Amino acid sequence: MSFDSSKLIELIGNTPIIQLDKTVQNLPGDFYAKVEAFNPGHSAKDRIARHIIETAEARGILKPGSVIVETTSGNTGFSIAMVSILKGYQCILAVSSKSSTDKIDMLKTMGAKVYVCPANVAADDPKSYYKVAERLHQETPGSVYINQYFNELNIEAHYKSTGPEIWKQTNGEITHLIACSGTGGTISGTGKYLKEQNPDIQILGVDAYGSVLKKYHETGEFDENEIFPYKIEGMGKNLIPTATDFSVIDEFTKVSDKDAALVAREIAQTEGLFVGYTSGAALQAARQFAEAGKFDKNSKVVIIFPDHGSRYMNKIYSDNWMTEQGFLEKGDEEGIVYI
Ligand code: PMP
Protein backbone atom coordinates (compact mmCIF):
# COMPACT_ATOMS: atom_id res chain seq x y z
CA MET A 1 0.00 0.00 0.00
CA SER A 2 1.24 3.49 -0.68
CA PHE A 3 -0.14 6.74 0.62
CA ASP A 4 0.60 10.22 -0.68
CA SER A 5 0.13 13.07 1.78
CA SER A 6 -0.34 15.64 -1.03
CA LYS A 7 -3.64 13.87 -1.79
CA LEU A 8 -5.09 15.66 1.23
CA ILE A 9 -5.79 18.55 -1.09
CA GLU A 10 -7.90 16.30 -3.30
CA LEU A 11 -10.16 15.64 -0.33
CA ILE A 12 -11.37 19.25 -0.54
CA GLY A 13 -14.99 19.39 -1.69
CA ASN A 14 -17.35 16.50 -2.42
CA THR A 15 -18.79 16.95 1.05
CA PRO A 16 -21.83 14.87 1.97
CA ILE A 17 -25.44 15.96 2.00
CA ILE A 18 -27.30 14.66 5.04
CA GLN A 19 -31.08 14.71 5.36
CA LEU A 20 -32.18 16.56 8.48
CA ASP A 21 -34.69 14.83 10.69
CA LYS A 22 -35.62 15.99 14.20
CA THR A 23 -34.82 19.67 13.73
CA VAL A 24 -37.22 20.05 10.78
CA GLN A 25 -40.10 17.80 11.82
CA ASN A 26 -42.58 20.67 11.90
CA LEU A 27 -41.59 22.16 8.54
CA PRO A 28 -43.20 21.29 5.18
CA GLY A 29 -40.84 19.63 2.67
CA ASP A 30 -37.55 17.77 2.90
CA PHE A 31 -34.48 19.48 4.31
CA TYR A 32 -30.88 18.53 3.60
CA ALA A 33 -27.64 19.85 5.07
CA LYS A 34 -24.52 20.21 2.90
CA VAL A 35 -21.99 19.62 5.66
CA GLU A 36 -18.84 21.58 4.84
CA ALA A 37 -17.11 20.48 8.07
CA PHE A 38 -16.17 17.32 6.12
CA ASN A 39 -13.55 19.32 4.21
CA PRO A 40 -10.01 18.55 5.52
CA GLY A 41 -9.76 22.10 6.94
CA HIS A 42 -13.26 21.71 8.42
CA SER A 43 -14.94 24.50 6.45
CA ALA A 44 -16.16 25.63 3.02
CA LYS A 45 -13.19 28.01 2.86
CA ASP A 46 -10.93 25.11 1.79
CA ARG A 47 -12.63 25.40 -1.60
CA ILE A 48 -11.68 29.04 -2.17
CA ALA A 49 -8.15 28.60 -0.76
CA ARG A 50 -7.52 25.77 -3.20
CA HIS A 51 -9.16 27.45 -6.19
CA ILE A 52 -7.50 30.85 -5.77
CA ILE A 53 -4.07 29.32 -5.14
CA GLU A 54 -4.32 26.84 -8.03
CA THR A 55 -5.50 29.60 -10.38
CA ALA A 56 -2.49 31.70 -9.39
CA GLU A 57 -0.27 28.68 -10.09
CA ALA A 58 -1.86 28.16 -13.50
CA ARG A 59 -1.29 31.85 -14.30
CA GLY A 60 2.37 31.40 -13.34
CA ILE A 61 2.19 33.85 -10.44
CA LEU A 62 2.96 31.41 -7.64
CA LYS A 63 6.24 29.49 -7.65
CA PRO A 64 7.62 27.13 -4.98
CA GLY A 65 8.37 29.16 -1.86
CA SER A 66 6.18 32.11 -2.93
CA VAL A 67 4.20 34.06 -0.36
CA ILE A 68 0.42 34.14 0.07
CA VAL A 69 -1.11 37.03 2.02
CA GLU A 70 -4.58 37.45 3.52
CA THR A 71 -6.33 39.34 6.30
CA THR A 72 -8.28 36.82 8.36
CA SER A 73 -8.10 34.91 11.59
CA GLY A 74 -11.06 32.74 10.74
CA ASN A 75 -11.80 29.81 8.47
CA THR A 76 -10.17 31.34 5.40
CA GLY A 77 -6.89 31.82 7.27
CA PHE A 78 -6.89 28.21 8.39
CA SER A 79 -7.63 26.92 4.88
CA ILE A 80 -4.97 29.10 3.22
CA ALA A 81 -2.42 28.00 5.83
CA MET A 82 -3.30 24.34 5.26
CA VAL A 83 -3.12 24.56 1.45
CA SER A 84 0.17 26.52 1.76
CA ILE A 85 1.69 23.65 3.76
CA LEU A 86 0.55 21.10 1.19
CA LYS A 87 1.87 23.12 -1.75
CA GLY A 88 5.05 24.54 -0.20
CA TYR A 89 4.16 28.24 0.03
CA GLN A 90 4.71 30.70 2.84
CA CYS A 91 1.55 32.06 4.34
CA ILE A 92 1.28 35.49 5.96
CA LEU A 93 -1.92 36.41 7.76
CA ALA A 94 -2.61 39.89 9.12
CA VAL A 95 -5.13 39.60 11.93
CA SER A 96 -6.75 42.02 14.34
CA SER A 97 -5.68 42.09 17.99
CA LYS A 98 -9.35 41.24 18.71
CA SER A 99 -8.67 37.68 17.51
CA SER A 100 -8.51 35.18 20.34
CA THR A 101 -5.10 33.74 21.25
CA ASP A 102 -6.60 30.32 20.46
CA LYS A 103 -7.14 31.38 16.87
CA ILE A 104 -3.70 32.95 16.53
CA ASP A 105 -2.10 29.80 17.99
CA MET A 106 -4.08 27.65 15.58
CA LEU A 107 -2.83 29.64 12.57
CA LYS A 108 0.77 29.54 13.88
CA THR A 109 0.47 25.79 14.34
CA MET A 110 -0.53 25.55 10.67
CA GLY A 111 2.74 27.25 9.72
CA ALA A 112 1.42 30.78 9.05
CA LYS A 113 3.39 33.90 9.95
CA VAL A 114 0.86 35.98 11.84
CA TYR A 115 0.95 39.80 12.08
CA VAL A 116 -1.25 40.96 14.93
CA CYS A 117 -2.46 44.50 14.16
CA PRO A 118 -4.20 46.92 16.55
CA ALA A 119 -7.99 46.58 16.36
CA ASN A 120 -8.82 50.14 17.39
CA VAL A 121 -7.42 51.99 14.34
CA ALA A 122 -9.17 53.17 11.16
CA ALA A 123 -9.09 50.91 8.09
CA ASP A 124 -6.74 53.36 6.30
CA ASP A 125 -4.28 53.57 9.24
CA PRO A 126 -0.91 52.05 8.16
CA LYS A 127 -1.15 49.73 11.19
CA SER A 128 -4.60 48.35 10.31
CA TYR A 129 -4.64 44.74 9.17
CA TYR A 130 -5.85 45.77 5.71
CA LYS A 131 -2.94 48.17 5.23
CA VAL A 132 -0.37 45.77 6.73
CA ALA A 133 -1.51 43.02 4.34
CA GLU A 134 -1.41 45.42 1.36
CA ARG A 135 2.09 46.58 2.30
CA LEU A 136 3.40 43.03 2.73
CA HIS A 137 1.87 42.09 -0.62
CA GLN A 138 3.46 45.11 -2.36
CA GLU A 139 6.83 44.53 -0.73
CA THR A 140 6.91 40.85 -1.73
CA PRO A 141 7.28 40.39 -5.48
CA GLY A 142 5.27 37.48 -6.84
CA SER A 143 3.11 37.28 -3.73
CA VAL A 144 -0.61 36.63 -4.01
CA TYR A 145 -3.15 38.62 -2.00
CA ILE A 146 -6.27 36.51 -1.66
CA ASN A 147 -8.55 39.48 -0.80
CA GLN A 148 -11.62 37.21 -0.50
CA TYR A 149 -14.23 39.99 -0.25
CA PHE A 150 -13.20 41.47 -3.61
CA ASN A 151 -11.93 38.46 -5.54
CA GLU A 152 -14.20 37.01 -8.23
CA LEU A 153 -12.39 33.68 -7.91
CA ASN A 154 -14.19 33.32 -4.57
CA ILE A 155 -17.53 33.11 -6.45
CA GLU A 156 -15.97 30.92 -9.13
CA ALA A 157 -14.72 28.37 -6.56
CA HIS A 158 -18.31 27.68 -5.49
CA TYR A 159 -19.67 27.93 -9.05
CA LYS A 160 -17.28 25.16 -10.06
CA SER A 161 -17.57 22.90 -7.02
CA THR A 162 -20.36 23.48 -4.48
CA GLY A 163 -23.02 24.18 -7.13
CA PRO A 164 -22.38 21.12 -9.34
CA GLU A 165 -22.06 18.87 -6.28
CA ILE A 166 -25.46 19.91 -4.92
CA TRP A 167 -27.11 19.57 -8.34
CA LYS A 168 -25.74 16.05 -8.71
CA GLN A 169 -26.36 14.97 -5.13
CA THR A 170 -30.04 16.00 -5.34
CA ASN A 171 -30.51 14.55 -8.85
CA GLY A 172 -31.55 18.02 -9.91
CA GLU A 173 -34.53 17.94 -7.54
CA ILE A 174 -33.43 20.82 -5.29
CA THR A 175 -36.07 23.57 -5.09
CA HIS A 176 -34.44 25.99 -2.58
CA LEU A 177 -30.89 26.77 -1.44
CA ILE A 178 -30.29 28.45 1.91
CA ALA A 179 -26.81 29.90 2.53
CA CYS A 180 -25.29 32.43 4.90
CA SER A 181 -23.69 35.46 3.31
CA GLY A 182 -20.36 36.87 4.45
CA THR A 183 -18.14 37.52 1.47
CA GLY A 184 -21.11 36.18 -0.50
CA GLY A 185 -18.92 33.75 -2.44
CA THR A 186 -20.80 30.65 -1.32
CA ILE A 187 -24.34 31.86 -2.05
CA SER A 188 -23.41 33.67 -5.28
CA GLY A 189 -21.33 30.93 -6.88
CA THR A 190 -23.52 28.02 -5.79
CA GLY A 191 -26.72 29.95 -6.54
CA LYS A 192 -25.56 31.04 -9.99
CA TYR A 193 -24.73 27.47 -11.01
CA LEU A 194 -28.03 26.11 -9.68
CA LYS A 195 -30.11 28.85 -11.35
CA GLU A 196 -28.41 28.10 -14.66
CA GLN A 197 -29.58 24.48 -14.34
CA ASN A 198 -33.10 25.45 -13.25
CA PRO A 199 -34.12 29.13 -12.99
CA ASP A 200 -37.00 28.19 -10.65
CA ILE A 201 -34.64 27.27 -7.82
CA GLN A 202 -34.98 29.88 -5.08
CA ILE A 203 -31.75 31.21 -3.61
CA LEU A 204 -32.35 32.32 -0.03
CA GLY A 205 -29.72 34.31 1.88
CA VAL A 206 -29.03 34.54 5.59
CA ASP A 207 -27.89 37.86 7.05
CA ALA A 208 -27.19 39.01 10.62
CA TYR A 209 -28.90 41.77 12.60
CA GLY A 210 -26.19 44.44 12.57
CA SER A 211 -25.30 43.90 8.90
CA VAL A 212 -26.11 45.91 5.75
CA LEU A 213 -26.61 43.07 3.24
CA LYS A 214 -30.40 42.46 3.43
CA LYS A 215 -31.29 46.14 3.21
CA TYR A 216 -28.82 46.69 0.36
CA HIS A 217 -30.36 43.77 -1.54
CA GLU A 218 -33.86 45.18 -1.08
CA THR A 219 -33.20 48.89 -1.70
CA GLY A 220 -29.79 49.23 -3.34
CA GLU A 221 -28.98 51.57 -0.47
CA PHE A 222 -25.97 51.23 1.84
CA ASP A 223 -27.56 52.13 5.17
CA GLU A 224 -25.08 52.80 7.97
CA ASN A 225 -27.93 52.75 10.48
CA GLU A 226 -28.16 48.98 9.97
CA ILE A 227 -24.68 48.53 11.44
CA PHE A 228 -24.10 47.53 15.08
CA PRO A 229 -21.91 44.91 16.79
CA TYR A 230 -23.13 41.31 16.84
CA LYS A 231 -21.77 37.96 17.94
CA ILE A 232 -22.14 35.57 14.98
CA GLU A 233 -18.77 35.26 13.22
CA GLY A 234 -18.36 34.88 9.47
CA MET A 235 -21.67 36.18 8.16
CA GLY A 236 -23.20 39.61 7.62
CA LYS A 237 -21.05 42.61 6.74
CA ASN A 238 -20.54 46.33 7.30
CA LEU A 239 -19.51 46.89 3.68
CA ILE A 240 -20.69 45.64 0.28
CA PRO A 241 -18.35 42.92 -1.00
CA THR A 242 -17.93 42.59 -4.77
CA ALA A 243 -17.73 38.83 -4.17
CA THR A 244 -21.51 38.96 -3.66
CA ASP A 245 -23.67 38.77 -6.79
CA PHE A 246 -26.91 40.20 -5.39
CA SER A 247 -28.79 39.43 -8.61
CA VAL A 248 -28.59 35.69 -7.88
CA ILE A 249 -30.24 36.02 -4.45
CA ASP A 250 -34.06 36.01 -4.30
CA GLU A 251 -34.52 36.99 -0.69
CA PHE A 252 -32.65 37.50 2.58
CA THR A 253 -33.75 36.93 6.14
CA LYS A 254 -31.95 38.18 9.24
CA VAL A 255 -31.19 35.91 12.17
CA SER A 256 -30.43 36.89 15.77
CA ASP A 257 -27.32 35.92 17.74
CA LYS A 258 -29.44 34.08 20.29
CA ASP A 259 -31.58 32.06 17.86
CA ALA A 260 -28.52 31.01 15.84
CA ALA A 261 -26.65 29.89 18.96
CA LEU A 262 -29.56 27.90 20.39
CA VAL A 263 -30.31 26.24 17.05
CA ALA A 264 -26.63 25.25 16.55
CA ARG A 265 -26.74 23.51 19.93
CA GLU A 266 -30.02 21.84 18.98
CA ILE A 267 -28.47 20.52 15.74
CA ALA A 268 -25.61 18.97 17.74
CA GLN A 269 -27.93 17.49 20.34
CA THR A 270 -30.64 16.11 18.08
CA GLU A 271 -29.03 15.45 14.68
CA GLY A 272 -25.58 14.51 16.07
CA LEU A 273 -23.97 17.04 13.72
CA PHE A 274 -21.39 19.16 15.55
CA VAL A 275 -21.43 22.30 13.42
CA GLY A 276 -20.58 25.98 13.81
CA TYR A 277 -22.50 29.12 14.76
CA THR A 278 -23.58 30.03 11.22
CA SER A 279 -25.00 26.54 10.66
CA GLY A 280 -27.40 27.36 13.48
CA ALA A 281 -28.17 30.64 11.71
CA ALA A 282 -28.87 28.82 8.44
CA LEU A 283 -31.33 26.37 10.02
CA GLN A 284 -33.00 29.18 11.95
CA ALA A 285 -33.39 30.97 8.60
CA ALA A 286 -35.07 27.84 7.18
CA ARG A 287 -37.59 28.02 10.03
CA GLN A 288 -38.21 31.71 9.37
CA PHE A 289 -38.68 31.13 5.64
CA ALA A 290 -41.05 28.23 6.44
CA GLU A 291 -43.01 30.52 8.77
CA ALA A 292 -43.27 33.01 5.90
CA GLY A 293 -44.83 30.28 3.72
CA LYS A 294 -41.88 29.74 1.36
CA PHE A 295 -42.08 25.93 1.34
CA ASP A 296 -44.68 23.23 0.68
CA LYS A 297 -44.65 19.45 1.00
CA ASN A 298 -42.81 19.06 -2.32
CA SER A 299 -39.97 21.41 -1.39
CA LYS A 300 -36.45 20.01 -1.36
CA VAL A 301 -34.37 22.50 0.55
CA VAL A 302 -30.57 22.34 0.76
CA ILE A 303 -29.03 24.26 3.64
CA ILE A 304 -25.29 24.90 3.67
CA PHE A 305 -23.65 24.23 7.05
CA PRO A 306 -20.34 26.14 6.59
CA ASP A 307 -18.04 24.80 9.32
CA HIS A 308 -17.34 22.58 12.32
CA GLY A 309 -18.40 23.15 15.92
CA SER A 310 -14.92 22.72 17.41
CA ARG A 311 -14.07 26.34 16.52
CA TYR A 312 -16.76 27.62 18.90
CA MET A 313 -15.96 25.79 22.13
CA ASN A 314 -15.42 29.08 23.98
CA LYS A 315 -18.54 30.63 22.49
CA ILE A 316 -21.81 28.87 21.71
CA TYR A 317 -20.68 25.53 23.14
CA SER A 318 -19.67 27.11 26.46
CA ASP A 319 -22.56 27.31 28.93
CA ASN A 320 -20.72 30.16 30.67
CA TRP A 321 -20.54 32.21 27.49
CA MET A 322 -24.18 31.46 26.67
CA THR A 323 -25.26 32.54 30.16
CA GLU A 324 -23.13 35.71 30.00
CA GLN A 325 -24.90 36.67 26.75
CA GLY A 326 -28.30 35.99 28.29
CA PHE A 327 -28.90 33.15 25.79
CA LEU A 328 -29.27 30.55 28.56
CA GLU A 329 -30.71 30.99 32.03
CA LYS A 330 -28.40 30.16 34.92
CA GLY A 331 -29.17 26.59 35.91
CA ASP A 332 -30.09 25.55 32.34
CA GLU A 333 -26.69 23.89 31.99
CA GLU A 334 -27.06 20.14 31.65
CA GLY A 335 -24.92 17.09 31.25
CA ILE A 336 -22.10 17.48 33.75
CA VAL A 337 -22.11 15.59 37.03
CA TYR A 338 -19.41 16.65 39.50
CA ILE A 339 -18.41 13.84 41.87
N1 PMP B 1 -20.10 30.86 7.90
C1 PMP B 1 -18.84 30.89 8.33
C2 PMP B 1 -18.48 30.24 9.62
C3 PMP B 1 -17.86 31.57 7.59
O1 PMP B 1 -16.58 31.61 8.02
C4 PMP B 1 -18.25 32.20 6.39
C5 PMP B 1 -17.21 32.94 5.60
N2 PMP B 1 -17.01 34.28 5.98
C6 PMP B 1 -19.59 32.15 5.99
C7 PMP B 1 -20.49 31.46 6.77
C8 PMP B 1 -20.11 32.86 4.77
O2 PMP B 1 -19.54 32.38 3.58
P1 PMP B 1 -19.21 33.37 2.39
O3 PMP B 1 -18.03 34.21 2.84
O4 PMP B 1 -18.88 32.50 1.24
O5 PMP B 1 -20.39 34.23 2.16
mmCIF file of C-alpha atoms and ligand atoms in Angstrom, residues 43-45 48 74-76 148-149 154 158 180-187 233-236 244 276-279 306-307 312, ligand 1:
data_model
loop_
_atom_site.group_PDB
_atom_site.id
_atom_site.type_symbol
_atom_site.label_atom_id
_atom_site.label_comp_id
_atom_site.label_asym_id
_atom_site.label_seq_id
_atom_site.Cartn_x
_atom_site.Cartn_y
_atom_site.Cartn_z
ATOM 1 C CA SER A 43 -14.939 24.502 6.447
ATOM 2 C CA ALA A 44 -16.157 25.634 3.019
ATOM 3 C CA LYS A 45 -13.188 28.008 2.857
ATOM 4 C CA ILE A 48 -11.677 29.040 -2.166
ATOM 5 C CA GLY A 74 -11.064 32.740 10.737
ATOM 6 C CA ASN A 75 -11.803 29.814 8.474
ATOM 7 C CA THR A 76 -10.173 31.342 5.397
ATOM 8 C CA GLN A 148 -11.618 37.213 -0.502
ATOM 9 C CA TYR A 149 -14.226 39.989 -0.254
ATOM 10 C CA ASN A 154 -14.193 33.319 -4.572
ATOM 11 C CA HIS A 158 -18.311 27.681 -5.491
ATOM 12 C CA CYS A 180 -25.285 32.435 4.903
ATOM 13 C CA SER A 181 -23.689 35.455 3.305
ATOM 14 C CA GLY A 182 -20.358 36.870 4.455
ATOM 15 C CA THR A 183 -18.137 37.522 1.474
ATOM 16 C CA GLY A 184 -21.107 36.178 -0.501
ATOM 17 C CA GLY A 185 -18.918 33.751 -2.442
ATOM 18 C CA THR A 186 -20.803 30.649 -1.321
ATOM 19 C CA ILE A 187 -24.337 31.857 -2.051
ATOM 20 C CA GLU A 233 -18.772 35.256 13.223
ATOM 21 C CA GLY A 234 -18.362 34.876 9.471
ATOM 22 C CA MET A 235 -21.673 36.184 8.156
ATOM 23 C CA GLY A 236 -23.196 39.608 7.619
ATOM 24 C CA THR A 244 -21.511 38.964 -3.656
ATOM 25 C CA GLY A 276 -20.581 25.984 13.806
ATOM 26 C CA TYR A 277 -22.498 29.119 14.757
ATOM 27 C CA THR A 278 -23.583 30.030 11.222
ATOM 28 C CA SER A 279 -25.002 26.538 10.655
ATOM 29 C CA PRO A 306 -20.344 26.136 6.592
ATOM 30 C CA ASP A 307 -18.038 24.795 9.317
ATOM 31 C CA TYR A 312 -16.760 27.621 18.899
HETATM 32 N N1 PMP B 1 -20.103 30.863 7.900
HETATM 33 C C1 PMP B 1 -18.837 30.893 8.335
HETATM 34 C C2 PMP B 1 -18.482 30.235 9.616
HETATM 35 C C3 PMP B 1 -17.860 31.570 7.595
HETATM 36 O O1 PMP B 1 -16.583 31.606 8.024
HETATM 37 C C4 PMP B 1 -18.248 32.204 6.390
HETATM 38 C C5 PMP B 1 -17.215 32.941 5.605
HETATM 39 N N2 PMP B 1 -17.005 34.278 5.981
HETATM 40 C C6 PMP B 1 -19.592 32.153 5.989
HETATM 41 C C7 PMP B 1 -20.490 31.463 6.768
HETATM 42 C C8 PMP B 1 -20.108 32.858 4.766
HETATM 43 O O2 PMP B 1 -19.544 32.379 3.582
HETATM 44 P P1 PMP B 1 -19.206 33.374 2.395
HETATM 45 O O3 PMP B 1 -18.027 34.207 2.837
HETATM 46 O O4 PMP B 1 -18.875 32.499 1.245
HETATM 47 O O5 PMP B 1 -20.392 34.234 2.161
#
